[in-house]
């Protein structure tokens, strides 16, 4: 409910209180859905799980990545690492699903993945110097790498940008990436717009 401008100086708790309920609900629903698929005995292979999951990423022009990570941690649940032993041990360290969500911002921790090959068949037609195209590409490559590379491929038809800046939305659409705008005055509209995508 607030634009930090990449220069947030208040506490993390104060920023956590500004999270749009609609976005928090959307993220929580996705995390819950993924957990159900992962626990489903009918999707026992890692390939099946990777292909049925909805993979989240945050792309931003802010450089305050740890602050963003802290906000995500307040939205998604804590859980124990898979296959962990002794989960009742007080020394066991829980981890957050938030730590598994790639964040691409202006903190200098990543480089634009040039040459931009191997993402989409028509990479040559994509303008990577505008909007959040390189942010998305870098995050997608991390997701693919985390799930075994060749076992999961993410393309334009399976990528969705949600952004409150119409410029970023239009750039994504011009490059063939699906995108919906989050309207600050009517944030609930984002659900209908997502459902209306074809």
Tab-separated table of N, CA and C in Angstrom, residues 94-190:
chain	number	residue	atom	x	y	z
A	94	UNK	N	14.191	-23.787	11.466
A	94	UNK	CA	13.151	-23.736	10.443
A	94	UNK	C	13.582	-22.776	9.342
A	95	UNK	N	13.095	-23.004	8.164
A	95	UNK	CA	13.385	-22.073	7.091
A	95	UNK	C	12.065	-21.627	6.486
A	96	UNK	N	12.097	-20.528	5.811
A	96	UNK	CA	10.885	-19.968	5.252
A	96	UNK	C	10.824	-20.225	3.765
A	97	UNK	N	9.627	-20.484	3.290
A	97	UNK	CA	9.425	-20.590	1.853
A	97	UNK	C	9.901	-19.312	1.168
A	98	UNK	N	9.870	-18.222	1.892
A	98	UNK	CA	10.316	-16.944	1.327
A	98	UNK	C	11.761	-17.009	0.854
A	99	UNK	N	12.575	-17.828	1.520
A	99	UNK	CA	13.980	-17.939	1.133
A	99	UNK	C	14.160	-18.635	-0.205
A	100	UNK	N	13.107	-19.315	-0.668
A	100	UNK	CA	13.175	-20.030	-1.934
A	100	UNK	C	12.607	-19.205	-3.087
A	101	UNK	N	12.146	-17.998	-2.797
A	101	UNK	CA	11.579	-17.138	-3.832
A	101	UNK	C	12.665	-16.207	-4.362
A	102	UNK	N	13.037	-16.329	-5.639
A	102	UNK	CA	14.064	-15.447	-6.192
A	102	UNK	C	13.614	-13.989	-6.150
A	103	UNK	N	14.536	-13.105	-5.821
A	103	UNK	CA	14.269	-11.664	-5.850
A	103	UNK	C	15.320	-11.023	-6.747
A	104	UNK	N	14.869	-10.239	-7.696
A	104	UNK	CA	15.780	-9.516	-8.580
A	104	UNK	C	15.496	-8.026	-8.451
A	105	UNK	N	16.479	-7.318	-7.907
A	105	UNK	CA	16.347	-5.878	-7.720
A	105	UNK	C	17.642	-5.183	-8.082
A	106	UNK	N	17.768	-3.955	-7.650
A	106	UNK	CA	18.926	-3.141	-8.010
A	106	UNK	C	19.950	-3.131	-6.881
A	107	UNK	N	20.386	-4.333	-6.494
A	107	UNK	CA	21.367	-4.434	-5.415
A	107	UNK	C	22.734	-4.883	-5.901
A	108	UNK	N	22.871	-5.088	-7.211
A	108	UNK	CA	24.150	-5.484	-7.772
A	108	UNK	C	24.528	-6.927	-7.544
A	109	UNK	N	23.587	-7.754	-7.080
A	109	UNK	CA	23.902	-9.141	-6.756
A	109	UNK	C	23.770	-10.081	-7.955
A	110	UNK	N	23.285	-9.576	-9.067
A	110	UNK	CA	23.094	-10.418	-10.245
A	110	UNK	C	23.418	-9.607	-11.501
A	111	UNK	N	23.682	-10.303	-12.577
A	111	UNK	CA	23.979	-9.656	-13.840
A	111	UNK	C	22.915	-10.028	-14.867
A	112	UNK	N	22.554	-9.085	-15.729
A	112	UNK	CA	21.591	-9.419	-16.791
A	112	UNK	C	22.109	-10.605	-17.582
A	113	UNK	N	21.291	-11.623	-17.796
A	113	UNK	CA	21.732	-12.859	-18.453
A	113	UNK	C	21.872	-12.713	-19.961
A	114	UNK	N	22.874	-11.936	-20.381
A	114	UNK	CA	23.163	-11.817	-21.810
A	114	UNK	C	24.203	-12.846	-22.210
A	115	UNK	N	24.241	-13.393	-23.436
A	115	UNK	CA	23.173	-13.165	-24.422
A	115	UNK	C	21.897	-13.883	-24.008
A	116	UNK	N	20.755	-13.267	-24.239
A	116	UNK	CA	19.477	-13.832	-23.774
A	116	UNK	C	18.994	-14.963	-24.659
A	117	UNK	N	19.677	-16.087	-24.596
A	117	UNK	CA	19.273	-17.217	-25.427
A	117	UNK	C	18.751	-18.364	-24.569
A	118	UNK	N	17.920	-19.161	-25.138
A	118	UNK	CA	17.438	-20.336	-24.447
A	118	UNK	C	16.213	-20.130	-23.578
A	119	UNK	N	15.706	-18.892	-23.502
A	119	UNK	CA	14.511	-18.672	-22.700
A	119	UNK	C	13.275	-18.904	-23.550
A	120	UNK	N	13.170	-18.112	-24.629
A	120	UNK	CA	12.041	-18.239	-25.538
A	120	UNK	C	12.542	-18.502	-26.949
A	121	UNK	N	11.762	-19.198	-27.762
A	121	UNK	CA	12.187	-19.452	-29.146
A	121	UNK	C	12.405	-18.178	-29.939
A	122	UNK	N	11.684	-17.124	-29.604
A	122	UNK	CA	11.794	-15.867	-30.362
A	122	UNK	C	12.517	-14.805	-29.551
A	123	UNK	N	13.604	-15.196	-28.880
A	123	UNK	CA	14.359	-14.263	-28.055
A	123	UNK	C	14.807	-13.021	-28.822
A	124	UNK	N	15.070	-13.186	-30.103
A	124	UNK	CA	15.599	-12.070	-30.876
A	124	UNK	C	14.610	-10.915	-30.952
A	125	UNK	N	13.328	-11.204	-30.739
A	125	UNK	CA	12.297	-10.166	-30.840
A	125	UNK	C	12.014	-9.480	-29.511
A	126	UNK	N	12.739	-9.860	-28.461
A	126	UNK	CA	12.458	-9.331	-27.131
A	126	UNK	C	13.379	-8.160	-26.811
A	127	UNK	N	12.779	-7.068	-26.320
A	127	UNK	CA	13.560	-5.907	-25.892
A	127	UNK	C	13.946	-6.093	-24.432
A	128	UNK	N	15.208	-6.444	-24.202
A	128	UNK	CA	15.652	-6.719	-22.841
A	128	UNK	C	16.152	-5.472	-22.122
A	129	UNK	N	16.145	-4.346	-22.797
A	129	UNK	CA	16.693	-3.128	-22.206
A	129	UNK	C	15.623	-2.220	-21.630
A	130	UNK	N	14.420	-2.731	-21.464
A	130	UNK	CA	13.327	-1.906	-20.979
A	130	UNK	C	12.451	-2.724	-20.036
A	131	UNK	N	11.782	-2.036	-19.135
A	131	UNK	CA	10.903	-2.722	-18.207
A	131	UNK	C	11.668	-3.673	-17.304
A	132	UNK	N	11.068	-4.820	-17.025
A	132	UNK	CA	11.660	-5.786	-16.105
A	132	UNK	C	11.989	-7.109	-16.794
A	133	UNK	N	12.303	-7.031	-18.092
A	133	UNK	CA	12.558	-8.241	-18.858
A	133	UNK	C	13.765	-9.023	-18.346
A	134	UNK	N	14.883	-8.323	-18.106
A	134	UNK	CA	16.070	-9.041	-17.632
A	134	UNK	C	15.874	-9.543	-16.201
A	135	UNK	N	15.126	-8.790	-15.401
A	135	UNK	CA	14.834	-9.239	-14.041
A	135	UNK	C	14.091	-10.577	-14.089
A	136	UNK	N	13.059	-10.642	-14.940
A	136	UNK	CA	12.273	-11.867	-15.047
A	136	UNK	C	13.112	-13.019	-15.581
A	137	UNK	N	13.910	-12.748	-16.606
A	137	UNK	CA	14.725	-13.796	-17.211
A	137	UNK	C	15.715	-14.378	-16.206
A	138	UNK	N	16.355	-13.510	-15.437
A	138	UNK	CA	17.313	-13.979	-14.446
A	138	UNK	C	16.628	-14.828	-13.375
A	139	UNK	N	15.467	-14.376	-12.911
A	139	UNK	CA	14.733	-15.129	-11.899
A	139	UNK	C	14.268	-16.480	-12.437
A	140	UNK	N	13.826	-16.483	-13.681
A	140	UNK	CA	13.359	-17.726	-14.299
A	140	UNK	C	14.490	-18.729	-14.431
A	141	UNK	N	15.651	-18.258	-14.809
A	141	UNK	CA	16.782	-19.179	-14.938
A	141	UNK	C	17.178	-19.762	-13.589
A	142	UNK	N	17.036	-18.973	-12.531
A	142	UNK	CA	17.322	-19.515	-11.200
A	142	UNK	C	16.308	-20.598	-10.843
A	143	UNK	N	15.042	-20.336	-11.120
A	143	UNK	CA	13.997	-21.315	-10.832
A	143	UNK	C	14.246	-22.601	-11.605
A	144	UNK	N	14.568	-22.471	-12.889
A	144	UNK	CA	14.839	-23.658	-13.698
A	144	UNK	C	16.028	-24.432	-13.155
A	145	UNK	N	17.060	-23.708	-12.744
A	145	UNK	CA	18.253	-24.352	-12.201
A	145	UNK	C	17.946	-25.091	-10.907
A	146	UNK	N	17.123	-24.476	-10.049
A	146	UNK	CA	16.765	-25.097	-8.781
A	146	UNK	C	15.975	-26.383	-8.967
A	147	UNK	N	15.299	-26.479	-10.105
A	147	UNK	CA	14.449	-27.646	-10.348
A	147	UNK	C	15.023	-28.570	-11.415
A	148	UNK	N	16.325	-28.526	-11.575
A	148	UNK	CA	16.969	-29.518	-12.428
A	148	UNK	C	17.152	-29.134	-13.869
A	149	UNK	N	17.062	-27.846	-14.176
A	149	UNK	CA	17.387	-27.396	-15.527
A	149	UNK	C	16.433	-27.909	-16.583
A	150	UNK	N	16.774	-29.019	-17.225
A	150	UNK	CA	16.000	-29.530	-18.354
A	150	UNK	C	14.641	-30.076	-17.945
A	151	UNK	N	14.441	-30.322	-16.648
A	151	UNK	CA	13.159	-30.892	-16.210
A	151	UNK	C	12.033	-29.868	-16.222
A	152	UNK	N	12.387	-28.597	-16.235
A	152	UNK	CA	11.362	-27.558	-16.243
A	152	UNK	C	11.814	-26.423	-17.147
A	153	UNK	N	10.936	-26.013	-18.053
A	153	UNK	CA	11.218	-24.881	-18.933
A	153	UNK	C	10.067	-23.898	-18.817
A	154	UNK	N	10.391	-22.645	-18.566
A	154	UNK	CA	9.380	-21.602	-18.391
A	154	UNK	C	9.443	-20.672	-19.585
A	155	UNK	N	8.320	-20.462	-20.228
A	155	UNK	CA	8.274	-19.605	-21.414
A	155	UNK	C	7.273	-18.478	-21.275
A	156	UNK	N	7.051	-17.788	-22.361
A	156	UNK	CA	6.133	-16.650	-22.344
A	156	UNK	C	4.724	-17.045	-21.923
A	157	UNK	N	4.278	-18.192	-22.427
A	157	UNK	CA	2.904	-18.608	-22.168
A	157	UNK	C	2.687	-19.023	-20.719
A	158	UNK	N	3.783	-19.263	-19.988
A	158	UNK	CA	3.655	-19.685	-18.592
A	158	UNK	C	4.265	-18.670	-17.633
A	159	UNK	N	4.492	-17.463	-18.131
A	159	UNK	CA	5.024	-16.380	-17.292
A	159	UNK	C	3.975	-15.290	-17.146
A	160	UNK	N	3.822	-14.787	-15.937
A	160	UNK	CA	2.862	-13.709	-15.686
A	160	UNK	C	3.518	-12.647	-14.814
A	161	UNK	N	3.522	-11.418	-15.298
A	161	UNK	CA	3.999	-10.271	-14.515
A	161	UNK	C	2.800	-9.545	-13.919
A	162	UNK	N	2.847	-9.297	-12.619
A	162	UNK	CA	1.850	-8.461	-11.948
A	162	UNK	C	2.581	-7.220	-11.474
A	163	UNK	N	2.165	-6.053	-11.938
A	163	UNK	CA	2.902	-4.824	-11.650
A	163	UNK	C	1.937	-3.656	-11.548
A	164	UNK	N	2.243	-2.710	-10.671
A	164	UNK	CA	1.367	-1.541	-10.554
A	164	UNK	C	1.802	-0.399	-11.462
A	165	UNK	N	2.886	-0.610	-12.217
A	165	UNK	CA	3.379	0.401	-13.162
A	165	UNK	C	2.959	-0.011	-14.563
A	166	UNK	N	2.116	0.793	-15.174
A	166	UNK	CA	1.588	0.436	-16.493
A	166	UNK	C	2.687	0.307	-17.530
A	167	UNK	N	3.771	1.070	-17.376
A	167	UNK	CA	4.873	0.980	-18.336
A	167	UNK	C	5.461	-0.431	-18.349
A	168	UNK	N	5.731	-0.978	-17.184
A	168	UNK	CA	6.292	-2.327	-17.103
A	168	UNK	C	5.341	-3.365	-17.676
A	169	UNK	N	4.063	-3.172	-17.430
A	169	UNK	CA	3.053	-4.085	-17.954
A	169	UNK	C	3.029	-4.039	-19.479
A	170	UNK	N	3.051	-2.828	-20.034
A	170	UNK	CA	2.997	-2.684	-21.485
A	170	UNK	C	4.247	-3.241	-22.160
A	171	UNK	N	5.412	-3.014	-21.555
A	171	UNK	CA	6.656	-3.549	-22.118
A	171	UNK	C	6.595	-5.073	-22.143
A	172	UNK	N	6.121	-5.668	-21.050
A	172	UNK	CA	6.001	-7.126	-21.002
A	172	UNK	C	5.076	-7.624	-22.104
A	173	UNK	N	3.932	-6.995	-22.253
A	173	UNK	CA	2.969	-7.420	-23.275
A	173	UNK	C	3.537	-7.245	-24.677
A	174	UNK	N	4.253	-6.147	-24.900
A	174	UNK	CA	4.844	-5.909	-26.215
A	174	UNK	C	5.872	-6.988	-26.567
A	175	UNK	N	6.469	-7.565	-25.536
A	175	UNK	CA	7.455	-8.615	-25.748
A	175	UNK	C	6.846	-10.012	-25.682
A	176	UNK	N	5.526	-10.059	-25.635
A	176	UNK	CA	4.845	-11.348	-25.676
A	176	UNK	C	4.707	-12.049	-24.343
A	177	UNK	N	5.006	-11.327	-23.253
A	177	UNK	CA	4.863	-11.903	-21.916
A	177	UNK	C	3.516	-11.476	-21.345
A	178	UNK	N	2.808	-12.407	-20.757
A	178	UNK	CA	1.513	-12.053	-20.179
A	178	UNK	C	1.728	-11.169	-18.952
A	179	UNK	N	0.848	-10.197	-18.785
A	179	UNK	CA	0.990	-9.256	-17.668
A	179	UNK	C	-0.357	-8.660	-17.317
A	180	UNK	N	-0.551	-8.401	-16.038
A	180	UNK	CA	-1.737	-7.699	-15.572
A	180	UNK	C	-1.299	-6.567	-14.658
A	181	UNK	N	-2.068	-5.512	-14.664
A	181	UNK	CA	-1.735	-4.359	-13.830
A	181	UNK	C	-2.490	-4.429	-12.504
A	182	UNK	N	-1.765	-4.139	-11.443
A	182	UNK	CA	-2.389	-4.005	-10.128
A	182	UNK	C	-2.736	-2.539	-9.932
A	183	UNK	N	-4.031	-2.248	-9.851
A	183	UNK	CA	-4.481	-0.870	-9.694
A	183	UNK	C	-4.566	-0.535	-8.199
A	184	UNK	N	-3.761	0.409	-7.716
A	184	UNK	CA	-3.795	0.749	-6.289
A	184	UNK	C	-5.173	1.162	-5.790
A	185	UNK	N	-5.961	1.771	-6.666
A	185	UNK	CA	-7.291	2.219	-6.260
A	185	UNK	C	-8.313	1.082	-6.262
A	186	UNK	N	-7.969	-0.026	-6.928
A	186	UNK	CA	-8.872	-1.172	-7.013
A	186	UNK	C	-8.050	-2.462	-7.080
A	187	UNK	N	-7.306	-2.779	-6.025
A	187	UNK	CA	-6.400	-3.931	-6.070
A	187	UNK	C	-7.105	-5.264	-6.248
A	188	UNK	N	-8.353	-5.366	-5.804
A	188	UNK	CA	-9.080	-6.618	-5.943
A	188	UNK	C	-9.344	-7.004	-7.387
A	189	UNK	N	-9.229	-6.034	-8.285
A	189	UNK	CA	-9.466	-6.297	-9.701
A	189	UNK	C	-8.439	-7.280	-10.274
A	190	UNK	N	-7.273	-7.389	-9.627
A	190	UNK	CA	-6.204	-8.227	-10.165
A	190	UNK	C	-6.644	-9.678	-10.303
